[in-house]
Short mmCIF file of C-alpha atoms in Angstrom, two decimals:
data_model
loop_
_atom_site.label_atom_id
_atom_site.label_comp_id
_atom_site.label_asym_id
_atom_site.label_seq_id
_atom_site.Cartn_x
_atom_site.Cartn_y
_atom_site.Cartn_z
CA UNK A 1 16.97 -64.99 -110.13
CA UNK A 2 18.25 -62.49 -107.40
CA UNK A 3 18.62 -64.29 -104.36
CA UNK A 4 21.41 -61.85 -103.30
CA UNK A 5 19.95 -58.51 -101.79
CA UNK A 6 18.99 -55.63 -104.27
CA UNK A 7 21.24 -53.06 -102.31
CA UNK A 8 25.08 -53.20 -101.71
CA UNK A 9 26.40 -56.11 -99.28
CA UNK A 10 28.60 -53.19 -97.24
CA UNK A 11 25.16 -51.77 -96.60
CA UNK A 12 23.43 -52.51 -93.33
CA UNK A 13 20.08 -53.09 -94.73
CA UNK A 14 19.14 -55.99 -96.51
CA UNK A 15 16.09 -56.32 -99.52
CA UNK A 16 15.47 -59.56 -101.31
CA UNK A 17 13.22 -59.77 -104.41
CA UNK A 18 11.53 -62.84 -102.69
CA UNK A 19 10.77 -60.63 -99.29
CA UNK A 20 9.27 -57.72 -101.94
CA UNK A 21 7.25 -60.35 -103.69
CA UNK A 22 5.79 -61.85 -100.39
CA UNK A 23 4.83 -57.62 -99.32
CA UNK A 24 3.20 -57.21 -102.89
CA UNK A 25 1.42 -60.45 -102.58
CA UNK A 26 0.10 -59.29 -98.93
CA UNK A 27 -1.04 -56.00 -99.91
CA UNK A 28 -3.21 -57.42 -103.04
CA UNK A 29 -4.75 -59.91 -100.79
CA UNK A 30 -5.83 -57.00 -98.67
CA UNK A 31 -6.84 -54.79 -101.59
CA UNK A 32 -8.73 -58.12 -103.19
CA UNK A 33 -10.47 -58.68 -100.01
CA UNK A 34 -11.18 -54.67 -99.88
CA UNK A 35 -12.66 -54.27 -103.65
CA UNK A 36 -14.91 -57.02 -102.78
CA UNK A 37 -16.29 -55.48 -99.29
CA UNK A 38 -17.20 -52.08 -101.11
CA UNK A 39 -18.91 -53.61 -104.00
CA UNK A 40 -20.83 -56.37 -102.03
CA UNK A 41 -21.49 -53.46 -99.37
CA UNK A 42 -20.30 -55.88 -96.30
CA UNK A 43 -20.73 -54.68 -92.69
CA UNK A 44 -17.70 -51.64 -92.20
CA UNK A 45 -16.94 -53.16 -89.02
CA UNK A 46 -16.98 -56.81 -89.91
CA UNK A 47 -14.34 -56.22 -92.82
CA UNK A 48 -12.15 -53.80 -90.08
CA UNK A 49 -12.18 -57.32 -88.16
CA UNK A 50 -11.36 -59.57 -91.47
CA UNK A 51 -8.54 -57.35 -91.92
CA UNK A 52 -6.67 -57.44 -88.14
CA UNK A 53 -7.48 -60.81 -88.04
CA UNK A 54 -6.05 -61.94 -91.20
CA UNK A 55 -2.80 -59.77 -90.28
CA UNK A 56 -2.38 -61.93 -87.12
CA UNK A 57 -3.37 -65.03 -89.22
CA UNK A 58 -0.77 -64.46 -91.69
CA UNK A 59 2.28 -63.59 -89.00
CA UNK A 60 1.23 -66.87 -87.07
CA UNK A 61 0.78 -68.34 -90.36
CA UNK A 62 4.71 -67.96 -91.13
CA UNK A 63 5.33 -69.19 -87.90
CA UNK A 64 3.26 -72.60 -88.63
CA UNK A 65 4.98 -72.90 -91.93
CA UNK A 66 8.54 -73.16 -90.46
CA UNK A 67 7.27 -75.00 -88.10
CA UNK A 68 5.84 -77.73 -90.04
CA UNK A 69 9.04 -77.81 -92.53
CA UNK A 70 11.08 -78.33 -89.26
CA UNK A 71 8.93 -81.10 -88.19
CA UNK A 72 9.46 -82.65 -92.04
CA UNK A 73 13.18 -82.26 -91.98
CA UNK A 74 13.19 -83.90 -88.72
CA UNK A 75 11.40 -86.73 -89.56
CA UNK A 76 13.28 -87.35 -92.68
CA UNK A 77 16.73 -86.93 -90.68
CA UNK A 78 16.14 -86.67 -86.91
CA UNK A 79 20.04 -87.22 -86.22
CA UNK A 80 20.12 -83.36 -87.17
CA UNK A 81 18.09 -82.19 -84.38
CA UNK A 82 14.60 -80.30 -84.57
CA UNK A 83 15.79 -76.81 -85.95
CA UNK A 84 13.65 -73.92 -87.10
CA UNK A 85 14.75 -71.82 -89.69
CA UNK A 86 15.40 -74.39 -92.49
CA UNK A 87 12.37 -73.71 -94.52
CA UNK A 88 9.19 -72.89 -94.86
CA UNK A 89 6.27 -74.62 -96.65
CA UNK A 90 3.09 -72.77 -97.50
CA UNK A 91 0.76 -75.73 -96.73
CA UNK A 92 1.77 -76.09 -93.51
CA UNK A 93 1.49 -72.02 -93.44
CA UNK A 94 -2.01 -72.19 -94.52
CA UNK A 95 -3.32 -74.94 -92.06
CA UNK A 96 -1.45 -72.83 -89.23
CA UNK A 97 -2.91 -69.38 -90.48
CA UNK A 98 -6.56 -71.06 -91.16
CA UNK A 99 -6.67 -71.83 -87.63
CA UNK A 100 -5.62 -68.69 -85.95
CA UNK A 101 -8.36 -66.85 -88.21
CA UNK A 102 -11.27 -69.06 -87.30
CA UNK A 103 -10.08 -68.96 -83.75
CA UNK A 104 -9.83 -65.32 -84.11
CA UNK A 105 -13.65 -65.30 -85.51
CA UNK A 106 -15.30 -68.04 -83.63
CA UNK A 107 -14.22 -65.82 -80.45
CA UNK A 108 -15.45 -62.49 -81.87
CA UNK A 109 -18.42 -63.19 -84.07
CA UNK A 110 -20.99 -62.54 -81.90
CA UNK A 111 -20.07 -58.42 -82.07
CA UNK A 112 -21.07 -58.55 -85.36
CA UNK A 113 -23.96 -59.07 -88.12
CA UNK A 114 -22.51 -60.62 -90.48
CA UNK A 115 -21.21 -64.40 -90.79
CA UNK A 116 -18.19 -65.81 -92.12
CA UNK A 117 -20.01 -68.00 -94.46
CA UNK A 118 -21.59 -64.96 -96.24
CA UNK A 119 -18.37 -63.79 -97.53
CA UNK A 120 -16.22 -66.45 -97.65
CA UNK A 121 -15.86 -66.94 -101.27
CA UNK A 122 -13.92 -63.81 -101.19
CA UNK A 123 -11.21 -65.13 -99.15
CA UNK A 124 -9.69 -67.86 -101.62
CA UNK A 125 -9.16 -65.10 -103.97
CA UNK A 126 -6.76 -63.31 -102.04
CA UNK A 127 -5.16 -66.40 -100.73
CA UNK A 128 -4.54 -66.82 -104.50
CA UNK A 129 -3.29 -63.41 -105.13
CA UNK A 130 -1.13 -63.80 -102.06
CA UNK A 131 0.27 -67.04 -102.89
CA UNK A 132 1.05 -66.63 -106.64
CA UNK A 133 3.61 -63.94 -105.78
CA UNK A 134 4.74 -65.76 -103.12
CA UNK A 135 5.82 -68.29 -105.61
CA UNK A 136 7.54 -65.61 -108.16
CA UNK A 137 9.23 -64.65 -104.92
CA UNK A 138 10.49 -68.05 -104.64
CA UNK A 139 11.82 -68.17 -108.35
CA UNK A 140 13.93 -65.36 -107.45
CA UNK A 141 15.19 -67.01 -104.36
CA UNK A 142 15.99 -70.06 -106.45
CA UNK A 143 13.95 -72.19 -103.81
CA UNK A 144 11.12 -74.77 -104.69
CA UNK A 145 12.57 -75.88 -108.02
CA UNK A 146 11.78 -78.55 -110.52
CA UNK A 147 13.23 -81.64 -111.42
CA UNK A 148 16.57 -81.33 -113.90
CA UNK A 149 15.20 -81.06 -117.31
CA UNK A 150 16.41 -80.39 -121.02
CA UNK A 151 13.08 -78.73 -122.19
CA UNK A 152 12.43 -75.01 -123.47
CA UNK A 153 11.34 -74.22 -120.12
CA UNK A 154 14.16 -75.20 -118.43
CA UNK A 155 16.16 -72.33 -116.11
CA UNK A 156 19.51 -72.88 -114.58
CA UNK A 157 19.52 -71.61 -110.97
CA UNK A 158 23.13 -70.36 -109.76
CA UNK A 159 23.53 -73.08 -107.08
CA UNK A 160 22.36 -75.84 -109.67
CA UNK A 161 24.71 -77.73 -111.77
CA UNK A 162 21.85 -78.34 -114.50
CA UNK A 163 18.65 -76.94 -115.86
CA UNK A 164 15.44 -77.68 -113.77
CA UNK A 165 11.76 -77.35 -114.40
CA UNK A 166 10.67 -73.86 -112.99
CA UNK A 167 7.75 -75.61 -111.03
CA UNK A 168 7.47 -72.28 -108.86
CA UNK A 169 6.46 -70.20 -112.29
CA UNK A 170 4.27 -73.00 -113.19
CA UNK A 171 2.50 -72.69 -110.01
CA UNK A 172 2.08 -69.25 -109.80
CA UNK A 173 0.50 -69.25 -113.21
CA UNK A 174 -1.61 -71.36 -112.11
CA UNK A 175 -2.68 -69.47 -108.95
CA UNK A 176 -3.06 -66.32 -111.17
CA UNK A 177 -5.64 -67.89 -113.54
CA UNK A 178 -7.41 -69.82 -110.67
CA UNK A 179 -7.57 -65.98 -108.63
CA UNK A 180 -8.84 -64.56 -111.85
CA UNK A 181 -11.85 -67.66 -112.38
CA UNK A 182 -12.69 -67.42 -108.67
CA UNK A 183 -12.81 -63.45 -108.35
CA UNK A 184 -15.21 -63.05 -111.69
CA UNK A 185 -17.25 -65.99 -110.21
CA UNK A 186 -17.80 -64.22 -106.33
CA UNK A 187 -17.99 -60.64 -108.08
CA UNK A 188 -20.46 -61.37 -111.39
CA UNK A 189 -22.03 -64.78 -110.40
CA UNK A 190 -22.10 -63.92 -106.27
CA UNK A 191 -20.63 -67.70 -106.06
CA UNK A 192 -20.78 -69.68 -103.08
CA UNK A 193 -18.69 -72.33 -103.23
CA UNK A 194 -15.34 -70.65 -104.45
CA UNK A 195 -13.78 -72.15 -101.28
CA UNK A 196 -14.12 -75.63 -102.11
CA UNK A 197 -12.70 -74.68 -105.55
CA UNK A 198 -9.61 -73.53 -104.55
CA UNK A 199 -9.35 -76.49 -101.84
CA UNK A 200 -9.96 -79.34 -104.40
CA UNK A 201 -8.22 -77.52 -107.82
CA UNK A 202 -5.32 -76.72 -105.81
CA UNK A 203 -5.10 -80.13 -103.84
CA UNK A 204 -5.17 -81.90 -107.32
CA UNK A 205 -2.64 -79.36 -108.85
CA UNK A 206 0.01 -79.45 -106.10
CA UNK A 207 -0.17 -83.36 -105.82
CA UNK A 208 0.65 -83.77 -109.24
CA UNK A 209 3.43 -81.00 -109.46
CA UNK A 210 4.71 -82.79 -106.49
CA UNK A 211 6.12 -85.55 -109.18
CA UNK A 212 8.23 -82.45 -110.40
CA UNK A 213 9.25 -81.12 -107.92
CA UNK A 214 13.42 -81.81 -107.43
CA UNK A 215 14.36 -79.99 -103.87
CA UNK A 216 14.14 -83.10 -101.45
CA UNK A 217 11.73 -82.69 -98.77
CA UNK A 218 11.86 -86.16 -97.36
CA UNK A 219 8.83 -88.57 -97.16
CA UNK A 220 5.71 -88.21 -94.84
CA UNK A 221 3.27 -90.77 -95.46
CA UNK A 222 4.37 -93.93 -97.25
CA UNK A 223 5.46 -92.75 -100.86
CA UNK A 224 3.74 -89.25 -100.80
CA UNK A 225 5.81 -86.28 -99.99
CA UNK A 226 4.36 -83.83 -97.34
CA UNK A 227 2.68 -81.77 -99.25
CA UNK A 228 1.05 -84.77 -101.51
CA UNK A 229 -0.02 -86.05 -98.00
CA UNK A 230 -2.06 -82.61 -96.89
CA UNK A 231 -3.46 -82.18 -100.72
CA UNK A 232 -5.39 -85.22 -100.31
CA UNK A 233 -6.97 -83.67 -96.94
CA UNK A 234 -7.23 -80.73 -98.95
CA UNK A 235 -9.54 -82.41 -101.67
CA UNK A 236 -11.64 -84.09 -98.83
CA UNK A 237 -12.11 -80.65 -97.43
CA UNK A 238 -13.29 -79.26 -100.18
CA UNK A 239 -15.72 -81.62 -101.13
CA UNK A 240 -17.10 -81.59 -97.68
CA UNK A 241 -17.24 -77.69 -97.45
CA UNK A 242 -19.36 -78.13 -100.66
CA UNK A 243 -22.09 -79.74 -98.47
CA UNK A 244 -21.71 -77.40 -95.42
CA UNK A 245 -21.89 -74.31 -97.44
CA UNK A 246 -25.24 -75.32 -99.22
CA UNK A 247 -26.78 -76.44 -95.55
CA UNK A 248 -26.00 -72.90 -94.39
CA UNK A 249 -27.11 -71.12 -97.15
CA UNK A 250 -30.58 -73.67 -96.66
CA UNK A 251 -30.65 -72.27 -93.59
CA UNK A 252 -30.32 -68.63 -93.87
CA UNK A 253 -32.81 -68.83 -96.43
CA UNK A 254 -35.42 -70.81 -93.87
CA UNK A 255 -34.49 -68.47 -91.51
CA UNK A 256 -35.59 -65.36 -93.50
CA UNK A 257 -38.81 -67.21 -94.73
CA UNK A 258 -39.74 -67.11 -91.02
CA UNK A 259 -38.71 -63.80 -90.65
CA UNK A 260 -41.14 -62.38 -93.20
CA UNK A 261 -44.07 -64.47 -92.22
CA UNK A 262 -43.84 -63.42 -88.64
CA UNK A 263 -43.63 -59.86 -89.90
#
């Protein structure tokens, strides 16, 4: 684990493995989207818009991640007051980032011929690869660790007295496997339901792995952790998106058929 700066402490610039992994993940996310757009001949202007909109979503998503975590901390211990900068949560960042992205899309969508639902199956691939590297960054930072264990998988973090499950690496491995599956589906099979696959599979995985998490983050609803609560909503949303995508695809085919008949 490398929780400290990679440069000498006397240097004014601080570089951490966590930040490096986040940067690598973001670059891989945009690289994945660019590769998909080139192979599938997506409208170039729309691709540029997705990139700029994505940058805004990522930037504000980090703020949302910090805001969600600060809210959880305040609910768990209001005596300490509401304090930003006390950590971040991925699902909170995902929710905020998606909202920003959708707002930007609906504000400017009329400028482009391509519609979001036509390329939405590529977006989970970008999220998955970025999130995977982010979890590796968490491992280097020593956060988001699991419960104590004596198994061969146990890892000793500098600030802990005992070995714990490296839940960061468990999650990173799962995300990388999901990335490979989703990327293959969208590139080779032109699969339209990657977003649902992502929401449902990650929602279930995150709900279950929370039972291995050892870092205290408080309860949110009854006996559920904040992430478990949002995981349930992710699964429900994933099921709803299946029906939405089926409707949009059918409508597109109907419109194409009507255009051919008119011509």
